[in-house]
PDB file of C-alpha atoms in Angstrom:
ATOM      1  CA  UNK A  17       0.624  -9.167   7.214  1.00  0.00           C
ATOM      2  CA  UNK A  18      -0.039  -7.260   4.021  1.00  0.00           C
ATOM      3  CA  UNK A  19       2.261  -7.965   1.095  1.00  0.00           C
ATOM      4  CA  UNK A  20       3.316  -6.115  -2.028  1.00  0.00           C
ATOM      5  CA  UNK A  21       2.637  -8.120  -5.174  1.00  0.00           C
ATOM      6  CA  UNK A  22       5.158  -6.723  -7.627  1.00  0.00           C
ATOM      7  CA  UNK A  23       4.792  -4.531  -9.591  1.00  0.00           C
ATOM      8  CA  UNK A  24       1.639  -2.691  -8.527  1.00  0.00           C
ATOM      9  CA  UNK A  25      -0.724  -4.733  -6.352  1.00  0.00           C
ATOM     10  CA  UNK A  26      -1.055  -5.118  -2.596  1.00  0.00           C
ATOM     11  CA  UNK A  27      -2.598  -8.005  -0.655  1.00  0.00           C
ATOM     12  CA  UNK A  28      -4.114  -7.288   2.755  1.00  0.00           C
ATOM     13  CA  UNK A  29      -4.006  -9.801   5.610  1.00  0.00           C
ATOM     14  CA  UNK A  30      -7.813 -10.072   5.335  1.00  0.00           C
ATOM     15  CA  UNK A  31      -7.519 -11.245   1.717  1.00  0.00           C
ATOM     16  CA  UNK A  32      -8.419  -8.018  -0.098  1.00  0.00           C
ATOM     17  CA  UNK A  33      -6.214  -7.265  -3.124  1.00  0.00           C
ATOM     18  CA  UNK A  34      -5.729  -3.662  -4.251  1.00  0.00           C
ATOM     19  CA  UNK A  35      -4.517  -3.166  -7.832  1.00  0.00           C
ATOM     20  CA  UNK A  36      -3.026   0.051  -9.209  1.00  0.00           C
ATOM     21  CA  UNK A  37      -1.235   1.281 -12.311  1.00  0.00           C
ATOM     22  CA  UNK A  38       2.541   0.834 -12.054  1.00  0.00           C
ATOM     23  CA  UNK A  39       3.060   4.554 -12.659  1.00  0.00           C
ATOM     24  CA  UNK A  40       0.810   5.435  -9.699  1.00  0.00           C
ATOM     25  CA  UNK A  41       2.803   3.221  -7.340  1.00  0.00           C
ATOM     26  CA  UNK A  42       6.115   4.624  -8.625  1.00  0.00           C
ATOM     27  CA  UNK A  43       4.868   8.201  -8.093  1.00  0.00           C
ATOM     28  CA  UNK A  44       3.766   7.386  -4.532  1.00  0.00           C
ATOM     29  CA  UNK A  45       7.089   5.738  -3.747  1.00  0.00           C
ATOM     30  CA  UNK A  46       8.976   8.749  -5.066  1.00  0.00           C
ATOM     31  CA  UNK A  47       6.775  11.242  -3.183  1.00  0.00           C
ATOM     32  CA  UNK A  48       7.107   9.247   0.051  1.00  0.00           C
ATOM     33  CA  UNK A  49      10.859   9.813   0.229  1.00  0.00           C
ATOM     34  CA  UNK A  50      10.265  13.212   1.810  1.00  0.00           C
ATOM     35  CA  UNK A  51       7.009  12.493   3.704  1.00  0.00           C
ATOM     36  CA  UNK A  52       4.505   9.720   4.308  1.00  0.00           C
ATOM     37  CA  UNK A  53       2.022   9.121   1.484  1.00  0.00           C
ATOM     38  CA  UNK A  54      -1.294   7.259   1.570  1.00  0.00           C
ATOM     39  CA  UNK A  55      -3.002   5.676  -1.418  1.00  0.00           C
ATOM     40  CA  UNK A  56      -6.677   4.749  -1.139  1.00  0.00           C
ATOM     41  CA  UNK A  57      -7.825   1.480  -2.653  1.00  0.00           C
ATOM     42  CA  UNK A  58     -10.837   1.203  -4.953  1.00  0.00           C
ATOM     43  CA  UNK A  59     -13.011  -0.198  -2.138  1.00  0.00           C
ATOM     44  CA  UNK A  60     -12.733   3.193  -0.372  1.00  0.00           C
ATOM     45  CA  UNK A  61     -11.759   1.403   2.854  1.00  0.00           C
ATOM     46  CA  UNK A  62      -8.232   0.003   2.524  1.00  0.00           C
ATOM     47  CA  UNK A  63      -5.308   2.457   2.434  1.00  0.00           C
ATOM     48  CA  UNK A  64      -1.757   1.689   1.340  1.00  0.00           C
ATOM     49  CA  UNK A  65       0.968   3.548   3.279  1.00  0.00           C
ATOM     50  CA  UNK A  66       4.349   4.482   1.788  1.00  0.00           C
ATOM     51  CA  UNK A  67       7.313   5.861   3.744  1.00  0.00           C
ATOM     52  CA  UNK A  68      10.927   6.485   2.745  1.00  0.00           C
ATOM     53  CA  UNK A  69      10.205   5.248  -0.783  1.00  0.00           C
ATOM     54  CA  UNK A  70       8.735   1.898   0.245  1.00  0.00           C
ATOM     55  CA  UNK A  71       5.431   0.215   1.082  1.00  0.00           C
ATOM     56  CA  UNK A  72       5.333   0.063   4.893  1.00  0.00           C
ATOM     57  CA  UNK A  73       1.750  -0.695   5.984  1.00  0.00           C
ATOM     58  CA  UNK A  74      -1.886  -1.070   4.994  1.00  0.00           C
ATOM     59  CA  UNK A  75      -4.952   0.239   6.824  1.00  0.00           C
ATOM     60  CA  UNK A  76      -7.427  -2.647   7.086  1.00  0.00           C
ATOM     61  CA  UNK A  77     -11.032  -1.824   7.998  1.00  0.00           C
ATOM     62  CA  UNK A  78     -11.656  -5.389   9.230  1.00  0.00           C
ATOM     63  CA  UNK A  79      -8.701  -5.181  11.643  1.00  0.00           C
ATOM     64  CA  UNK A  80      -9.578  -1.572  12.469  1.00  0.00           C
ATOM     65  CA  UNK A  81      -5.929  -0.580  12.393  1.00  0.00           C
ATOM     66  CA  UNK A  82      -2.843  -0.033  10.287  1.00  0.00           C
ATOM     67  CA  UNK A  83      -1.091  -3.387   9.771  1.00  0.00           C
ATOM     68  CA  UNK A  84       2.681  -3.302   9.129  1.00  0.00           C
ATOM     69  CA  UNK A  85       3.885  -4.754   5.824  1.00  0.00           C
ATOM     70  CA  UNK A  86       5.687  -8.052   5.484  1.00  0.00           C
ATOM     71  CA  UNK A  87       9.425  -7.385   5.698  1.00  0.00           C
ATOM     72  CA  UNK A  88      10.038  -9.609   2.643  1.00  0.00           C
ATOM     73  CA  UNK A  89       7.957  -7.397   0.327  1.00  0.00           C
TER      74      UNK A  89
END
């Protein structure tokens, strides 16, 4: 399961870590309150999914699907 590494990084189940500026993550969380938002990682393959103001899933190219986030994140 992917995990959020506070304050602005995300760890995929495959081991890939995506790092962002804190302000970018805050903006995505805020924008996702009204509709789902997707944030592409710097490898141009992984995608972080935000819904209702929270990190909910990560698209993993190795798994070939969207993997739900760890509930403890």
